[in-house]
mmCIF file of C-alpha atoms in Angstrom:
data_model
loop_
_atom_site.group_PDB
_atom_site.id
_atom_site.type_symbol
_atom_site.label_atom_id
_atom_site.label_comp_id
_atom_site.label_asym_id
_atom_site.label_seq_id
_atom_site.Cartn_x
_atom_site.Cartn_y
_atom_site.Cartn_z
ATOM 1 C CA ARG A 1 -61.184 72.981 1.651
ATOM 2 C CA ALA A 2 -62.287 76.493 0.803
ATOM 3 C CA LEU A 3 -66.007 77.058 0.366
ATOM 4 C CA THR A 4 -67.537 79.016 -2.492
ATOM 5 C CA ALA A 5 -69.696 81.964 -1.468
ATOM 6 C CA TYR A 6 -72.696 82.891 -3.595
ATOM 7 C CA GLY A 7 -74.133 86.398 -3.750
ATOM 8 C CA TYR A 8 -77.802 87.407 -3.752
ATOM 9 C CA VAL A 9 -79.137 90.912 -4.332
ATOM 10 C CA ILE A 10 -82.187 92.243 -2.488
ATOM 11 C CA GLY A 11 -84.463 94.778 -4.186
ATOM 12 C CA PRO A 12 -86.340 95.450 -7.407
ATOM 13 C CA PRO A 13 -84.479 95.175 -10.746
ATOM 14 C CA GLY A 14 -82.008 97.995 -11.183
ATOM 15 C CA SER A 15 -82.362 99.212 -7.600
ATOM 16 C CA ALA A 16 -80.414 97.133 -5.096
ATOM 17 C CA GLU A 17 -81.409 97.656 -1.455
ATOM 18 C CA GLY A 18 -79.115 95.047 0.006
ATOM 19 C CA TYR A 19 -77.146 91.909 -0.634
ATOM 20 C CA VAL A 20 -75.846 88.796 1.065
ATOM 21 C CA PHE A 21 -72.965 86.449 0.286
ATOM 22 C CA LEU A 22 -73.122 83.000 1.820
ATOM 23 C CA ALA A 23 -71.432 79.614 1.621
ATOM 24 C CA ARG A 24 -72.981 76.241 2.412
ATOM 25 C CA LYS A 25 -71.028 73.493 4.166
ATOM 26 C CA THR A 26 -72.486 69.991 3.971
ATOM 27 C CA LYS A 27 -72.384 68.009 7.224
ATOM 28 C CA PRO A 28 -72.338 64.199 7.754
ATOM 29 C CA THR A 29 -76.076 64.437 8.455
ATOM 30 C CA PHE A 30 -76.510 65.758 4.890
ATOM 31 C CA HIS A 31 -77.796 68.985 6.360
ATOM 32 C CA THR A 32 -75.764 72.147 5.855
ATOM 33 C CA ASP A 33 -74.317 74.978 7.860
ATOM 34 C CA VAL A 34 -74.853 78.334 6.192
ATOM 35 C CA GLN A 35 -71.938 80.745 6.627
ATOM 36 C CA VAL A 36 -72.707 84.386 5.809
ATOM 37 C CA THR A 37 -69.533 86.117 4.647
ATOM 38 C CA ASP A 38 -70.985 89.555 3.893
ATOM 39 C CA MET A 39 -74.407 91.124 4.373
ATOM 40 C CA VAL A 40 -75.715 94.680 3.895
ATOM 41 C CA ALA A 41 -79.171 96.273 3.843
ATOM 42 C CA ALA A 42 -80.066 99.908 3.204
ATOM 43 C CA THR A 43 -83.805 99.807 3.955
ATOM 44 C CA PRO A 44 -86.111 98.185 6.543
ATOM 45 C CA ARG A 45 -87.721 96.204 3.719
ATOM 46 C CA ALA A 46 -84.325 94.821 2.693
ATOM 47 C CA TRP A 47 -83.490 93.778 6.280
ATOM 48 C CA ARG A 48 -86.772 91.871 6.539
ATOM 49 C CA ARG A 49 -86.263 90.232 3.170
ATOM 50 C CA LEU A 50 -82.741 89.171 4.173
ATOM 51 C CA LEU A 51 -84.071 87.628 7.375
ATOM 52 C CA THR A 52 -86.763 85.746 5.441
ATOM 53 C CA PHE A 53 -84.232 84.577 2.853
ATOM 54 C CA LEU A 54 -81.918 83.217 5.542
ATOM 55 C CA ALA A 55 -84.814 81.623 7.445
ATOM 56 C CA ASP A 56 -85.833 79.808 4.243
ATOM 57 C CA HIS A 57 -82.713 77.651 4.651
ATOM 58 C CA ALA A 58 -84.106 76.092 7.862
ATOM 59 C CA PRO A 59 -85.464 72.856 6.291
ATOM 60 C CA ILE A 60 -82.015 71.809 5.080
ATOM 61 C CA SER A 61 -79.699 73.710 7.429
ATOM 62 C CA GLU A 62 -78.781 73.185 11.067
ATOM 63 C CA GLU A 63 -76.917 76.425 11.754
ATOM 64 C CA LEU A 64 -76.725 79.912 10.323
ATOM 65 C CA ILE A 65 -73.421 81.562 11.180
ATOM 66 C CA TRP A 66 -72.249 85.123 10.741
ATOM 67 C CA PHE A 67 -69.814 87.500 12.391
ATOM 68 C CA SER A 68 -71.465 90.479 13.961
ATOM 69 C CA GLY A 69 -71.655 92.855 16.877
ATOM 70 C CA ALA A 70 -74.115 92.990 19.751
ATOM 71 C CA GLU A 71 -76.063 95.787 18.040
ATOM 72 C CA ASP A 72 -76.593 94.033 14.722
ATOM 73 C CA PRO A 73 -80.041 95.275 13.589
ATOM 74 C CA LEU A 74 -80.881 91.852 12.176
ATOM 75 C CA LEU A 75 -81.055 90.493 15.740
ATOM 76 C CA LEU A 76 -83.917 92.877 16.574
ATOM 77 C CA LEU A 77 -86.316 91.671 13.886
ATOM 78 C CA PRO A 78 -87.339 88.167 15.087
ATOM 79 C CA ARG A 79 -90.113 88.039 17.669
ATOM 80 C CA GLU A 80 -88.088 85.668 19.822
ATOM 81 C CA GLN A 81 -84.388 85.313 20.523
ATOM 82 C CA PHE A 82 -83.128 82.694 18.137
ATOM 83 C CA PHE A 83 -79.383 83.225 18.268
ATOM 84 C CA VAL A 84 -76.452 82.162 20.427
ATOM 85 C CA ALA A 85 -73.213 84.145 20.693
ATOM 86 C CA HIS A 86 -70.463 81.545 20.428
ATOM 87 C CA SER A 87 -67.448 83.754 20.954
ATOM 88 C CA GLY A 88 -66.286 87.307 21.150
ATOM 89 C CA THR A 89 -62.933 88.921 20.501
ATOM 90 C CA ALA A 90 -62.032 92.279 21.999
ATOM 91 C CA TRP A 91 -60.010 94.159 19.417
ATOM 92 C CA MET A 92 -57.402 96.731 20.311
ATOM 93 C CA ILE A 93 -57.344 100.502 19.874
ATOM 94 C CA ARG A 94 -54.529 102.859 20.806
ATOM 95 C CA ILE A 95 -54.658 106.658 20.806
ATOM 96 C CA VAL A 96 -51.366 108.028 19.483
ATOM 97 C CA ASP A 97 -52.394 111.684 19.003
ATOM 98 C CA VAL A 98 -54.967 113.110 21.409
ATOM 99 C CA GLU A 99 -55.646 116.256 19.383
ATOM 100 C CA GLN A 100 -56.240 114.410 16.128
ATOM 101 C CA ALA A 101 -58.233 111.638 17.801
ATOM 102 C CA VAL A 102 -60.690 114.128 19.293
ATOM 103 C CA ALA A 103 -60.864 116.265 16.148
ATOM 104 C CA ASN A 104 -61.683 113.274 13.934
ATOM 105 C CA ARG A 105 -64.107 111.354 16.152
ATOM 106 C CA GLY A 106 -67.480 113.045 15.756
ATOM 107 C CA PHE A 107 -69.839 113.726 18.668
ATOM 108 C CA ALA A 108 -73.553 114.122 19.400
ATOM 109 C CA PRO A 109 -74.772 117.214 17.490
ATOM 110 C CA GLY A 110 -76.841 118.572 20.399
ATOM 111 C CA LEU A 111 -74.093 118.279 23.008
ATOM 112 C CA SER A 112 -72.120 121.301 24.178
ATOM 113 C CA THR A 113 -69.763 120.685 27.096
ATOM 114 C CA SER A 114 -66.127 120.343 28.133
ATOM 115 C CA LEU A 115 -64.078 117.720 29.922
ATOM 116 C CA GLU A 116 -60.772 118.148 31.781
ATOM 117 C CA ILE A 117 -58.471 115.134 31.604
ATOM 118 C CA ASP A 118 -55.163 114.384 33.290
ATOM 119 C CA LEU A 119 -53.720 111.729 30.987
ATOM 120 C CA ALA A 120 -50.837 109.312 31.606
ATOM 121 C CA ASP A 121 -49.006 107.891 28.590
ATOM 122 C CA GLU A 122 -45.636 106.228 29.172
ATOM 123 C CA LEU A 123 -44.841 105.865 25.442
ATOM 124 C CA PHE A 124 -45.928 109.163 23.898
ATOM 125 C CA SER A 125 -44.962 112.180 25.987
ATOM 126 C CA GLU A 126 -46.935 114.373 23.566
ATOM 127 C CA ASN A 127 -50.115 112.828 24.946
ATOM 128 C CA ALA A 128 -49.258 112.943 28.630
ATOM 129 C CA GLY A 129 -50.495 115.759 30.823
ATOM 130 C CA ARG A 130 -53.625 117.834 31.161
ATOM 131 C CA TRP A 131 -56.140 118.364 28.383
ATOM 132 C CA ILE A 132 -59.403 120.211 27.914
ATOM 133 C CA VAL A 133 -61.772 118.441 25.513
ATOM 134 C CA GLU A 134 -64.444 120.791 24.189
ATOM 135 C CA VAL A 135 -67.447 119.484 22.272
ATOM 136 C CA SER A 136 -70.025 121.526 20.386
ATOM 137 C CA GLY A 137 -72.089 121.131 17.206
ATOM 138 C CA GLY A 138 -70.993 117.555 16.650
ATOM 139 C CA GLU A 139 -67.298 118.429 16.643
ATOM 140 C CA GLY A 140 -64.570 118.160 19.262
ATOM 141 C CA ARG A 141 -61.332 119.918 20.051
ATOM 142 C CA ALA A 142 -58.573 119.035 22.499
ATOM 143 C CA ARG A 143 -56.179 121.656 23.841
ATOM 144 C CA ARG A 144 -53.701 121.803 26.687
ATOM 145 C CA GLY A 145 -54.835 122.967 30.088
ATOM 146 C CA GLY A 146 -57.523 122.387 32.673
ATOM 147 C CA GLY A 147 -57.577 121.057 36.180
ATOM 148 C CA GLY A 148 -57.372 117.342 35.354
ATOM 149 C CA LYS A 149 -60.674 116.470 37.025
ATOM 150 C CA LEU A 150 -60.696 113.092 35.250
ATOM 151 C CA ARG A 151 -57.525 111.019 35.664
ATOM 152 C CA CYS A 152 -56.696 107.975 33.578
ATOM 153 C CA ASP A 153 -54.031 106.422 31.400
ATOM 154 C CA VAL A 154 -54.166 106.231 27.627
ATOM 155 C CA ARG A 155 -55.468 102.643 27.693
ATOM 156 C CA ALA A 156 -58.517 103.662 29.699
ATOM 157 C CA LEU A 157 -59.025 106.692 27.469
ATOM 158 C CA ALA A 158 -59.052 104.463 24.393
ATOM 159 C CA SER A 159 -61.813 102.368 25.975
ATOM 160 C CA ILE A 160 -63.849 105.481 26.795
ATOM 161 C CA TYR A 161 -63.130 107.178 23.460
ATOM 162 C CA SER A 162 -64.328 104.181 21.443
ATOM 163 C CA GLY A 163 -67.489 103.685 23.500
ATOM 164 C CA TYR A 164 -66.349 100.222 24.574
ATOM 165 C CA ARG A 165 -66.661 101.131 28.273
ATOM 166 C CA ASN A 166 -67.792 104.378 29.836
ATOM 167 C CA ALA A 167 -65.846 106.334 32.425
ATOM 168 C CA SER A 168 -68.255 105.546 35.257
ATOM 169 C CA ALA A 169 -67.872 101.793 34.704
ATOM 170 C CA LEU A 170 -64.079 102.074 34.667
ATOM 171 C CA ALA A 171 -64.149 104.254 37.789
ATOM 172 C CA GLY A 172 -65.951 101.426 39.569
ATOM 173 C CA LEU A 173 -62.922 99.253 38.840
ATOM 174 C CA GLY A 174 -60.443 101.912 39.941
ATOM 175 C CA ILE A 175 -59.075 102.301 36.401
ATOM 176 C CA VAL A 176 -60.336 105.888 36.132
ATOM 177 C CA GLN A 177 -60.506 108.467 38.914
ATOM 178 C CA GLY A 178 -62.550 111.629 38.875
ATOM 179 C CA THR A 179 -65.235 113.787 40.420
ATOM 180 C CA PRO A 180 -68.871 112.758 39.839
ATOM 181 C CA ASP A 181 -69.286 115.725 37.485
ATOM 182 C CA ALA A 182 -66.191 114.755 35.494
ATOM 183 C CA LEU A 183 -67.323 111.144 35.157
ATOM 184 C CA ALA A 184 -70.789 112.261 34.025
ATOM 185 C CA ALA A 185 -69.221 114.652 31.506
ATOM 186 C CA ALA A 186 -66.992 111.890 30.091
ATOM 187 C CA ASP A 187 -69.960 109.533 29.800
ATOM 188 C CA ALA A 188 -71.898 112.200 27.874
ATOM 189 C CA VAL A 189 -69.026 113.316 25.634
ATOM 190 C CA PHE A 190 -68.061 109.823 24.496
ATOM 191 C CA ALA A 191 -71.539 108.259 24.497
ATOM 192 C CA GLY A 192 -72.439 106.162 21.494
ATOM 193 C CA PRO A 193 -73.143 102.647 20.288
ATOM 194 C CA ALA A 194 -70.766 99.933 21.392
ATOM 195 C CA PRO A 195 -68.046 99.477 18.765
ATOM 196 C CA SER A 196 -68.109 96.295 16.716
ATOM 197 C CA MET A 197 -66.703 94.965 13.469
ATOM 198 C CA PRO A 198 -68.486 92.295 11.439
ATOM 199 C CA ASP A 199 -65.317 91.277 9.570
ATOM 200 C CA GLN A 200 -63.283 88.313 10.723
ATOM 201 C CA PHE A 201 -59.753 87.894 9.416
#
C-alpha cells in the first residue's frame, strides 16, 4: 500500500532554510525504514540540521533510504562513510541540435578556448560534419568548420557534453579519437560535476 509522506521545515519561524519529506515503513521487527521522498537545504546550517534530524531516527529505524547522486552534499558531512549505494541507473541524453545544445549549456566563466569536432550522426544530418565549438565568458557557440581534430559520434558527444564521461576516458575505449590537444580541450570545455537526478519515477 502507498505510504504517507510527512514534511518538516528547517529554519527559524518565517524563514525556511530547507525541508524534508519522508515516509516510514514498519517492518516485521517493529523497526521502520525511513524513505526520504524530497529533501532540500539552502544553507550549511540547514544541511547539518537535516542530517541530525535523519540520524535521530536511528533508535527505531534500520535503514534510511533516499535517491541521490554521487555528489550529494549530505554524504560529505558525516565523519565516516555510513552509506551504501544499492543501485544506479544511467539515464539517457540525446543531442538533437548541436548549435542550440552548445548555446544553452553554460561553461566555466574563466575558460576561453575552442574545440574542433568531426561529428557522426546517422539520424540527424543537420548535426553531422565538422563543428567549431568556441567558449568564452561562460557562454558557448557552435558553428560549422574546423579541422575535425576530435572525432566521435553523437552518442559519445552526449556523454562528454553532459559531463558523464570525459573525452580522454572515452578515447581510452576507442569511442572517441583525437589528438592529445583536442582531447585536453574537450575535457576542459565540458568539465563539470557528474550529472545526477535525485528523482525516481
